[in-house]
CSV table of C-alpha atoms in Angstrom, one decimal:
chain,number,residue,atom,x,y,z
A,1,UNK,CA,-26.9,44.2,82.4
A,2,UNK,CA,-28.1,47.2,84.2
A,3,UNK,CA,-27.8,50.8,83.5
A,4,UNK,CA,-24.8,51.0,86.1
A,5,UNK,CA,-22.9,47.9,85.1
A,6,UNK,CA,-23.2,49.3,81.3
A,7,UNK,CA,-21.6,52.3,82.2
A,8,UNK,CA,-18.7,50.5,84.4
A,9,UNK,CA,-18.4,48.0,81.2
A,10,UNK,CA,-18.4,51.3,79.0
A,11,UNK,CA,-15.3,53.2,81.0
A,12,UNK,CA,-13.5,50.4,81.8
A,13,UNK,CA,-13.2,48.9,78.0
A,14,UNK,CA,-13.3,52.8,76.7
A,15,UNK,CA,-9.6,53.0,76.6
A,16,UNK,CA,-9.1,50.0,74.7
A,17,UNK,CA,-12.0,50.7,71.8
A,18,UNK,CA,-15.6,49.9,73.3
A,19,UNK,CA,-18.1,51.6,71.8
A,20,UNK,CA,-22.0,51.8,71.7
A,21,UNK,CA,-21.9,50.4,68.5
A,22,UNK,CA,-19.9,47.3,70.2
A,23,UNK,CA,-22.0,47.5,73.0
A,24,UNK,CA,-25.0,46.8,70.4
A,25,UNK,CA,-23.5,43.9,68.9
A,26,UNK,CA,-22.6,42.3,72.5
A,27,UNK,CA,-26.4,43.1,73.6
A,28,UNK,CA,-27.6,39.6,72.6
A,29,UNK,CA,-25.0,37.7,74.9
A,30,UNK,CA,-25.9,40.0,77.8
A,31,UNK,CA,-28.7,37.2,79.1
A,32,UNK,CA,-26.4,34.7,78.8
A,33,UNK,CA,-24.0,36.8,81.9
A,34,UNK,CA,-21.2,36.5,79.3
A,35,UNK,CA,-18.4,39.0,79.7
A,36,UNK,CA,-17.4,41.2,77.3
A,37,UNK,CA,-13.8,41.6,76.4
A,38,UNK,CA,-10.6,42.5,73.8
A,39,UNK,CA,-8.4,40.2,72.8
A,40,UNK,CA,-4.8,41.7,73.8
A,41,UNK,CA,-2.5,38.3,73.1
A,42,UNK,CA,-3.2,34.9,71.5
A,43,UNK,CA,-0.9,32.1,71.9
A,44,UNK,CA,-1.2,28.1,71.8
A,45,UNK,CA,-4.8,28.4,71.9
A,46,UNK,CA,-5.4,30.7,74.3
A,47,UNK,CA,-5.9,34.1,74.6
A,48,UNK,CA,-5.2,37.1,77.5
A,49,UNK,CA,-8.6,39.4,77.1
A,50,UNK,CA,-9.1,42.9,79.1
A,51,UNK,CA,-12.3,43.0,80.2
A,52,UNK,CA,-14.3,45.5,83.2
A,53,UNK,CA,-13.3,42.7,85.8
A,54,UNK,CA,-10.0,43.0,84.9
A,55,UNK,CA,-7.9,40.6,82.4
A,56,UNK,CA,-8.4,36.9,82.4
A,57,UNK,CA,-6.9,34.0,80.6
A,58,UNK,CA,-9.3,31.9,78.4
A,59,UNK,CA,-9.2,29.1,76.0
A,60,UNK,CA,-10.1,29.4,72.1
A,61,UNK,CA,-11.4,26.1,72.1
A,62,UNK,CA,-14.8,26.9,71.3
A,63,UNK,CA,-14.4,29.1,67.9
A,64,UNK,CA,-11.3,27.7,66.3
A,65,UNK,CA,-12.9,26.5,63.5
A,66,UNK,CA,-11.3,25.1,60.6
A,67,UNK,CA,-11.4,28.4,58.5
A,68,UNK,CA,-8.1,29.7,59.5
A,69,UNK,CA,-9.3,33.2,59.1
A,70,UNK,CA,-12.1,32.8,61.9
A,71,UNK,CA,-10.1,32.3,65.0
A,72,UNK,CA,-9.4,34.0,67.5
A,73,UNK,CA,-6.8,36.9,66.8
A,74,UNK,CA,-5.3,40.2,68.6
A,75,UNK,CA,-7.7,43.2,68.2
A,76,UNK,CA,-10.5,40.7,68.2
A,77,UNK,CA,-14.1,41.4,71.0
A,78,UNK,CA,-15.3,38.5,72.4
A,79,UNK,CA,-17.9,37.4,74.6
A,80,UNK,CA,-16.2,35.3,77.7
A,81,UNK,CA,-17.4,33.1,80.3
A,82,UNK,CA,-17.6,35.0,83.6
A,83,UNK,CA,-15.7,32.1,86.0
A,84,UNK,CA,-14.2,28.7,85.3
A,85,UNK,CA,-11.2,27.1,85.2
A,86,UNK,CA,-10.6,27.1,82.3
A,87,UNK,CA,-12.4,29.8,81.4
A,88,UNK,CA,-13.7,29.9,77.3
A,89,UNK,CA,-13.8,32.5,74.9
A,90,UNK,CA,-17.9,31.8,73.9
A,91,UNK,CA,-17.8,33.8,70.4
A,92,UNK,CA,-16.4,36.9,68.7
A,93,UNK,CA,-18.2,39.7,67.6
A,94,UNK,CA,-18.5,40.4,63.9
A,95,UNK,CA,-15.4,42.3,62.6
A,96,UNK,CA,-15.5,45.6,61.2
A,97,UNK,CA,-12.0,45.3,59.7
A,98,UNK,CA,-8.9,42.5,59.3
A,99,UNK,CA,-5.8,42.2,57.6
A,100,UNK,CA,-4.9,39.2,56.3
A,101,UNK,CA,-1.9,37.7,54.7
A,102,UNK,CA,-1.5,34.7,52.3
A,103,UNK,CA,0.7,31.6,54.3
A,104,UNK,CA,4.1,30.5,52.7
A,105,UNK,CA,2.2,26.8,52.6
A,106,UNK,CA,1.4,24.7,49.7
A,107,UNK,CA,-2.7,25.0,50.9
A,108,UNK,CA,-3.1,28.5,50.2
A,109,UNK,CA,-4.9,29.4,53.3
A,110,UNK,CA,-5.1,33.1,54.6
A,111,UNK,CA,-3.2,34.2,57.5
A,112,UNK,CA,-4.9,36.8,59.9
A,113,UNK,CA,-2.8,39.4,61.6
A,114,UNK,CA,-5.2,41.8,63.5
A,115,UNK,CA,-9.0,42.7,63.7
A,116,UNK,CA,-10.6,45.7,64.0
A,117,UNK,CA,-7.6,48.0,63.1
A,118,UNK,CA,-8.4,51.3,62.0
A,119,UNK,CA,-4.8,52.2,61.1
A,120,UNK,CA,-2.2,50.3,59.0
A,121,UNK,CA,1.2,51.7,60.4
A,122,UNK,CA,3.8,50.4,57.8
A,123,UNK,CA,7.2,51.1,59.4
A,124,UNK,CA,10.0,51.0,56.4
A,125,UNK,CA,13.9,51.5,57.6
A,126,UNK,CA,15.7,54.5,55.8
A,127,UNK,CA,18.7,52.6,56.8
A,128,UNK,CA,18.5,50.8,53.9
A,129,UNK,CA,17.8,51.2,50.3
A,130,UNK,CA,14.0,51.9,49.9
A,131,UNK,CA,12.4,48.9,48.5
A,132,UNK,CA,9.1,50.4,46.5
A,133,UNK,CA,7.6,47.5,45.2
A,134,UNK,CA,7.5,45.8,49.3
A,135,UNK,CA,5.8,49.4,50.6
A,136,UNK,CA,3.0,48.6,47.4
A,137,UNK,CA,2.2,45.1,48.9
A,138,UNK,CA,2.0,46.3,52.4
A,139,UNK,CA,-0.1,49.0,50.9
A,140,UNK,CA,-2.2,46.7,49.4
A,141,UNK,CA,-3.0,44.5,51.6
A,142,UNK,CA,-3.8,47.5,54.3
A,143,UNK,CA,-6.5,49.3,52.0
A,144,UNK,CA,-7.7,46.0,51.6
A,145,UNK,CA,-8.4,45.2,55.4
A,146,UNK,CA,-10.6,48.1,55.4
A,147,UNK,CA,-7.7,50.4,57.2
A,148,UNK,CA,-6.1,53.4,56.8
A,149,UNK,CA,-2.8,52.6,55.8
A,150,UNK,CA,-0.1,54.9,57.1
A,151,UNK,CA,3.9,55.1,55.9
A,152,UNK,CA,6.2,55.8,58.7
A,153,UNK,CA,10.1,56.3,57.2
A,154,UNK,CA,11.7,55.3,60.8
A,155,UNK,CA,15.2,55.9,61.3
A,156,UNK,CA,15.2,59.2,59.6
A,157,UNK,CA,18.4,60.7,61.8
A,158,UNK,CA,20.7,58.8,59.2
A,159,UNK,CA,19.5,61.1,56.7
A,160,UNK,CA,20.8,63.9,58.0
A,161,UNK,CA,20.7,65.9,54.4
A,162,UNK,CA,17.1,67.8,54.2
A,163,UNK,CA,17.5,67.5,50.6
A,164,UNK,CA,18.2,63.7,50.5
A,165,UNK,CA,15.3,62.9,52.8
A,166,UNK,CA,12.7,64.8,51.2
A,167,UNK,CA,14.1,63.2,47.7
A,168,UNK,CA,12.7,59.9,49.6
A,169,UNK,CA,10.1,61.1,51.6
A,170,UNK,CA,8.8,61.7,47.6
A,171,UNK,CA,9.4,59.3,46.3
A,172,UNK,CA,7.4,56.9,48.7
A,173,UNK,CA,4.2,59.3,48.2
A,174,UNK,CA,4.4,59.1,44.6
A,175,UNK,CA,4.1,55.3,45.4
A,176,UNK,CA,1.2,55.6,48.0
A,177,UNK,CA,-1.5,58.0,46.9
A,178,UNK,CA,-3.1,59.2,49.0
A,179,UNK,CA,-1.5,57.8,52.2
A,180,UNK,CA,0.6,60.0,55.2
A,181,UNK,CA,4.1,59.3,54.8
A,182,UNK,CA,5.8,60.5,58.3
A,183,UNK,CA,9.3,60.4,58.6
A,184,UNK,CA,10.4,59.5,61.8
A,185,UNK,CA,13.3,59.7,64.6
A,186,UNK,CA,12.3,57.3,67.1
A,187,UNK,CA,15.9,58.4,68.8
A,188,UNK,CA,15.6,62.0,68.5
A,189,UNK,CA,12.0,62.4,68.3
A,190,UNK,CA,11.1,64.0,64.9
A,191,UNK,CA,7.7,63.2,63.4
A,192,UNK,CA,6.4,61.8,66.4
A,193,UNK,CA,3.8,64.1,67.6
A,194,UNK,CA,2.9,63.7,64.1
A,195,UNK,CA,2.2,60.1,64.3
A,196,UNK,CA,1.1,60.1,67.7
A,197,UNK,CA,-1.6,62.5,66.1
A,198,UNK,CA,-2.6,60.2,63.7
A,199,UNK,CA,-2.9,56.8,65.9
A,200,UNK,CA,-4.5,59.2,69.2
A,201,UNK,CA,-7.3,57.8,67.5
A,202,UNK,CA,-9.0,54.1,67.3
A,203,UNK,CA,-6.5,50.8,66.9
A,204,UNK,CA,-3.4,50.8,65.0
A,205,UNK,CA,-1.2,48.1,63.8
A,206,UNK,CA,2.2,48.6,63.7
A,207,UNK,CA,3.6,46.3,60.2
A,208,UNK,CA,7.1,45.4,58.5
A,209,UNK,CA,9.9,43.7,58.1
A,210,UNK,CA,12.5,42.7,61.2
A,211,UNK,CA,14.5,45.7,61.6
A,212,UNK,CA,12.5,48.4,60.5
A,213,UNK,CA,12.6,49.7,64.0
A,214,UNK,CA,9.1,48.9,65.3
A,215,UNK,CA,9.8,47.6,68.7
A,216,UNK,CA,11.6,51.2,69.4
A,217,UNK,CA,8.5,53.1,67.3
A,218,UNK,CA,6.3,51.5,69.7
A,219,UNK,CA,8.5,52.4,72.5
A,220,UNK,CA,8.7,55.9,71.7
A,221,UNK,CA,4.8,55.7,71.1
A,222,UNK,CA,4.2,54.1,74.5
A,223,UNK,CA,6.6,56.3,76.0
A,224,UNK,CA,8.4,53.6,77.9
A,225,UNK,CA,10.7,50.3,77.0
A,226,UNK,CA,7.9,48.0,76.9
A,227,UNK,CA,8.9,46.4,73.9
A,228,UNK,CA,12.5,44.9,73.3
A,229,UNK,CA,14.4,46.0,71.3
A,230,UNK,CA,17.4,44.1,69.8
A,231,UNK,CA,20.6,45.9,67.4
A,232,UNK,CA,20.3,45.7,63.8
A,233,UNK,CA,23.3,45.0,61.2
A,234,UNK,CA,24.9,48.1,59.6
A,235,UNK,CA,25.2,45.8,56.5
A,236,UNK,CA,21.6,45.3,55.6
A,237,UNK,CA,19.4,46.6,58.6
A,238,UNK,CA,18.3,43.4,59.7
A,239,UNK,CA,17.8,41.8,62.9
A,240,UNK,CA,16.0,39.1,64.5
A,241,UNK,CA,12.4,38.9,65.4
A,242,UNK,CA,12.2,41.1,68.8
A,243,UNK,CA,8.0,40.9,69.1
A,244,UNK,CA,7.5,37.1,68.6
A,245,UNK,CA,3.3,37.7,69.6
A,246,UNK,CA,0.9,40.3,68.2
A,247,UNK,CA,0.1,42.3,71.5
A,248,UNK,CA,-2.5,45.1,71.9
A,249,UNK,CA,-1.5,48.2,74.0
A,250,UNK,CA,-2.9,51.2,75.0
A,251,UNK,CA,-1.6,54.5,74.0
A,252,UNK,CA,-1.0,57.1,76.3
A,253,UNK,CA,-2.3,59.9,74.4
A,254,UNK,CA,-5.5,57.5,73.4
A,255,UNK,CA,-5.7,54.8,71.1
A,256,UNK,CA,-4.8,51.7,71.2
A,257,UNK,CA,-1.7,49.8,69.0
A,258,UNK,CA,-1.1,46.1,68.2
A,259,UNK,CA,2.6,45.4,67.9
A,260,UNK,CA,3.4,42.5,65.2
A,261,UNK,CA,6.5,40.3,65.1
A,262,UNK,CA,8.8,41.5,61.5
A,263,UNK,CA,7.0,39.9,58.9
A,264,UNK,CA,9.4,38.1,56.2
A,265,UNK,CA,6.8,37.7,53.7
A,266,UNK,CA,3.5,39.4,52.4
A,267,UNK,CA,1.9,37.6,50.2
A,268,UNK,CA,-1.5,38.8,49.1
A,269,UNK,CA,-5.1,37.6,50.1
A,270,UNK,CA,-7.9,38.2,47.7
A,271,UNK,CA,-6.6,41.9,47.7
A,272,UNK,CA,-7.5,42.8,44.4
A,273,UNK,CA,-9.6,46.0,45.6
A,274,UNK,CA,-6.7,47.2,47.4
A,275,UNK,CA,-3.8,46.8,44.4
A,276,UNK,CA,-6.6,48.8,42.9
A,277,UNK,CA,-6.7,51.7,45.5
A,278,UNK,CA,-1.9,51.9,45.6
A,279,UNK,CA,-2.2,52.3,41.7
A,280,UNK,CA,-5.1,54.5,41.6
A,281,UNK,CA,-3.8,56.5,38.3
A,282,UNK,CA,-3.6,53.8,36.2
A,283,UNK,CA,-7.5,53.3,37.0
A,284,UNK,CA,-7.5,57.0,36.3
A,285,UNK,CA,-5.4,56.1,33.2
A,286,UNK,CA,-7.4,53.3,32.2
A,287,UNK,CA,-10.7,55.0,32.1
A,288,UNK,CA,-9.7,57.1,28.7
A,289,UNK,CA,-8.1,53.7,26.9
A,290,UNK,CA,-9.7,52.8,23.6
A,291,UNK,CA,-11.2,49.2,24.8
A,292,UNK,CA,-13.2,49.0,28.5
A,293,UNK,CA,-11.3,45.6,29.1
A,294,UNK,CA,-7.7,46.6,27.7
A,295,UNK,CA,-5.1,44.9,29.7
A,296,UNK,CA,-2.4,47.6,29.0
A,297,UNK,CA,-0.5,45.1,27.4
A,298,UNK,CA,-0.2,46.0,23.5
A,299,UNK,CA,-3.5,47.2,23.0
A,300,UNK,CA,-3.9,50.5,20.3
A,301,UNK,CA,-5.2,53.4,22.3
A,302,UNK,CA,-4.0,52.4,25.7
A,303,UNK,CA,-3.6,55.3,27.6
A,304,UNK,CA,-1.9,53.5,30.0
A,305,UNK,CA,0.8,52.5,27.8
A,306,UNK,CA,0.3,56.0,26.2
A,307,UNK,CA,1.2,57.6,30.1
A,308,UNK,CA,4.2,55.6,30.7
A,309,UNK,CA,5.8,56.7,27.0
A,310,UNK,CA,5.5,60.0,28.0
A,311,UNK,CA,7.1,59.9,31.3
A,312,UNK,CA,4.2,60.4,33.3
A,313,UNK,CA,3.5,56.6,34.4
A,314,UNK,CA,6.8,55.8,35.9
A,315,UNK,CA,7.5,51.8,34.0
A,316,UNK,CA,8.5,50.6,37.4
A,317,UNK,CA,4.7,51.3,38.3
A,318,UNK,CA,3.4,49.7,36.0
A,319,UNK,CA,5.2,46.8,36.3
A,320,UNK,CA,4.7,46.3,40.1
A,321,UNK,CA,0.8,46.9,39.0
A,322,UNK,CA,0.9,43.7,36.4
A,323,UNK,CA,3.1,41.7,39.6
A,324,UNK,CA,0.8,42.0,42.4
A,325,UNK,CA,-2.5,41.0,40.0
A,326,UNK,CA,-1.4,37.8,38.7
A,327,UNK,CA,-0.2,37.4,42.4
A,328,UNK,CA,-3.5,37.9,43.6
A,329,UNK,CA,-5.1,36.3,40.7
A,330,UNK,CA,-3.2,33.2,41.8
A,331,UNK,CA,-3.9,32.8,45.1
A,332,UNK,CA,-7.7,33.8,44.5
A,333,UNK,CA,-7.7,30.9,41.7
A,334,UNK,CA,-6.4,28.2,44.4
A,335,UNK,CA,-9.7,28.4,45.5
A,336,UNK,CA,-11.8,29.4,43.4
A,337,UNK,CA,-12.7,26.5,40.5
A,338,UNK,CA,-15.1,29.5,38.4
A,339,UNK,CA,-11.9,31.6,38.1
A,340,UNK,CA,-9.7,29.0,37.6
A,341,UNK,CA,-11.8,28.0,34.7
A,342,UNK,CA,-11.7,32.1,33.6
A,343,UNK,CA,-7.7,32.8,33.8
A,344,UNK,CA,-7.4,29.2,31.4
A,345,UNK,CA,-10.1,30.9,28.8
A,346,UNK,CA,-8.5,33.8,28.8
A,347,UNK,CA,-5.3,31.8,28.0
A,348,UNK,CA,-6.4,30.2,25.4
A,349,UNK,CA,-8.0,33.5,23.9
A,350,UNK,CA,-4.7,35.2,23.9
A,351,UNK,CA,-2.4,32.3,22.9
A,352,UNK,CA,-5.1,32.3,19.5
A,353,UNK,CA,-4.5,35.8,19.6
A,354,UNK,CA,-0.7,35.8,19.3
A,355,UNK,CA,-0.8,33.1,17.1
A,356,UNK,CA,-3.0,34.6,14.7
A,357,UNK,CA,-0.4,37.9,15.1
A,358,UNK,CA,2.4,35.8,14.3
A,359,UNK,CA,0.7,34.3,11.4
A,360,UNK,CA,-0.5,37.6,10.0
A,361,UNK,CA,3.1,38.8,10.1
A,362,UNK,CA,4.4,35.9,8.2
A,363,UNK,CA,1.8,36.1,5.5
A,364,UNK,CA,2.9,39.7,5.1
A,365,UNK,CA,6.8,38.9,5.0
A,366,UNK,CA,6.2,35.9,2.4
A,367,UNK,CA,3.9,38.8,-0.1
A,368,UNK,CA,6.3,40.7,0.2
């Protein structure tokens, strides 16, 4: 490629991510006159990818593998054939990030929603009652991807009260450390030069459940109706699916952001890092407990335990802590026959262990 195509590549794919550091990891399909390009849709096996020449349709049929979480995916670069019909996606580069999802089927495979996202936008409805324990999922599964996560209250004009929305504008923070939370009035405007702010730079996924208001979040965002947007109930705040495909768009004030249909589960995927990183003060916590492996149970000197007597570890933290591990631990263990073999040892350890307890305490009641 010469110096002059480079730099047409380079201004053309600019707006949409490219990089030198992209253009380094495409170097080695240069000979082979393969085209460089971003996955912006994928549907039935194929994709639409943006490349200098313009966008093109191409087929995945080369790199769908049977790992489900190497195919082809939104946010994805790939190297394409430069003419055919059909044209094919060669190869993707490497990632640099990816969030992933556990499937709702009995094979435990991993689910990936978008690739090389530097922002997690997590969109939660104030028109309903906050759920906490959802936001730490979504949480966890974004510090996990290897993006920023990002909370975005949407719908915040139904709180008119200050007080009210600050209340909950708390409480989410003391549930995300460490994380923007942005309330947001798609309608009216508030927050948004906020957010905008935050997503001018690099890719952004926008994440939650159906009616949530992302469609008109990435409206606003886009500023135009590009997106659909379909009424939610006053009941419960839900609505049907208005994005039914993950689509990448570019962002007027720079950036680009990938648009995902309302997501009714979100089940983790080998996320343990990230549960880590929402409950960062129990690892804090954990560090000044008696025993290096105590598992905050019942254990004497747990200053875990210690923290959530004294009103400084809310219970309801702790709890959603414990949850989303043995979720994790579960999905990890489908697949993994040396951990499997670990969580049933460390069964048996602790049944002996109660046991024993129970035993002790009758030996006690019958001396006495």
């Amino acid at each position: 490629m010469s110096s002059s195509s480079a730099s047409s590549v380079s201004s053309a794919l600019a707006p949409y991510g490219w990089d030198e550091a992209w253009a380094e990891a495409f170097a080695p399909y240069q000979a082979e006159g393969l085209l460089p390009g971003r996955v912006v849709r994928v549907d039935r096996g194929q994709c639409d990818v943006v490349t200098a020449d313009g966008p093109l349709r191409a087929d995945t049929a080369f790199v769908t593998p049977h790992d489900p979480l190497r195919v082809v995916c939104t946010g994805d670069w790939v190297a394409v054939e430069p003419g055919g019909n059909p044209r094919y996606v060669r190869t993707c580069l490497p990632r640099r990030t990816a969030f992933v999802r556990s499937t709702s089927s009995q094979r435990s495979e991993g689910q990936i929603l978008a690739a090389n996202v530097d922002h997690a936008v997590i969109a939660v409805s104030l028109a309903v009652e906050l759920d906490l324990g959802r936001i730490e999922r979504f949480l966890a599964l974004s510090w996990e991807s290897g993006a920023q996560p990002v909370v975005v209250l949407t719908k915040a004009d139904l709180v008119p009260d200050a007080v009210t929305l600050a209340h909950l504008v708390q409480d989410v923070e003391t549930s995300a450390p460490g994380v923007p939370v942005v309330p947001v009035s798609s309608l009216g405007g508030d927050g948004l030069d906020v957010l905008a702010a935050i997503v001018g730079g690099g890719t952004s996924v926008l994440l939650g459940q159906s009616g949530a208001g992302k469609s008109t979040l990435a409206n606003a965002l886009l500023g135009e109706d590009v997106m659909a947007v379909q009424a939610t109930r006053d009941v419960d705040g839900k609505g049907r699916h208005t994005t039914t495909t993950r689509n990448l768009l570019v962002l007027p004030g720079g950036g680009v952001l990938i648009d995902t249909p309302g997501l009714r589960g979100v089940g983790l995927w080998d996320a343990e890092t990230g549960v880590e990183q929402v409950f960062s003060e129990i690892a804090e916590l954990a560090e000044r407990c008696r025993f290096h492996d105590c598992a905050h149970e019942a254990e004497p000197g747990c200053a875990v335990l210690a923290a959530v007597d004294s009103g400084e570890l809310p219970q309801r933290r702790l709890e959603s802590y414990r949850k989303l591990l043995r979720e994790n631990q579960r999905i990890v263990a489908k697949t993994d026959a040396r951990l499997r073999a670990e969580i049933r040892k460390d069964w048996k350890r602790k049944g002996a262990m109660g046991r024993a307890a129970m035993q002790a305490k009758r030996g006690a009641h019958w001396r006495a």
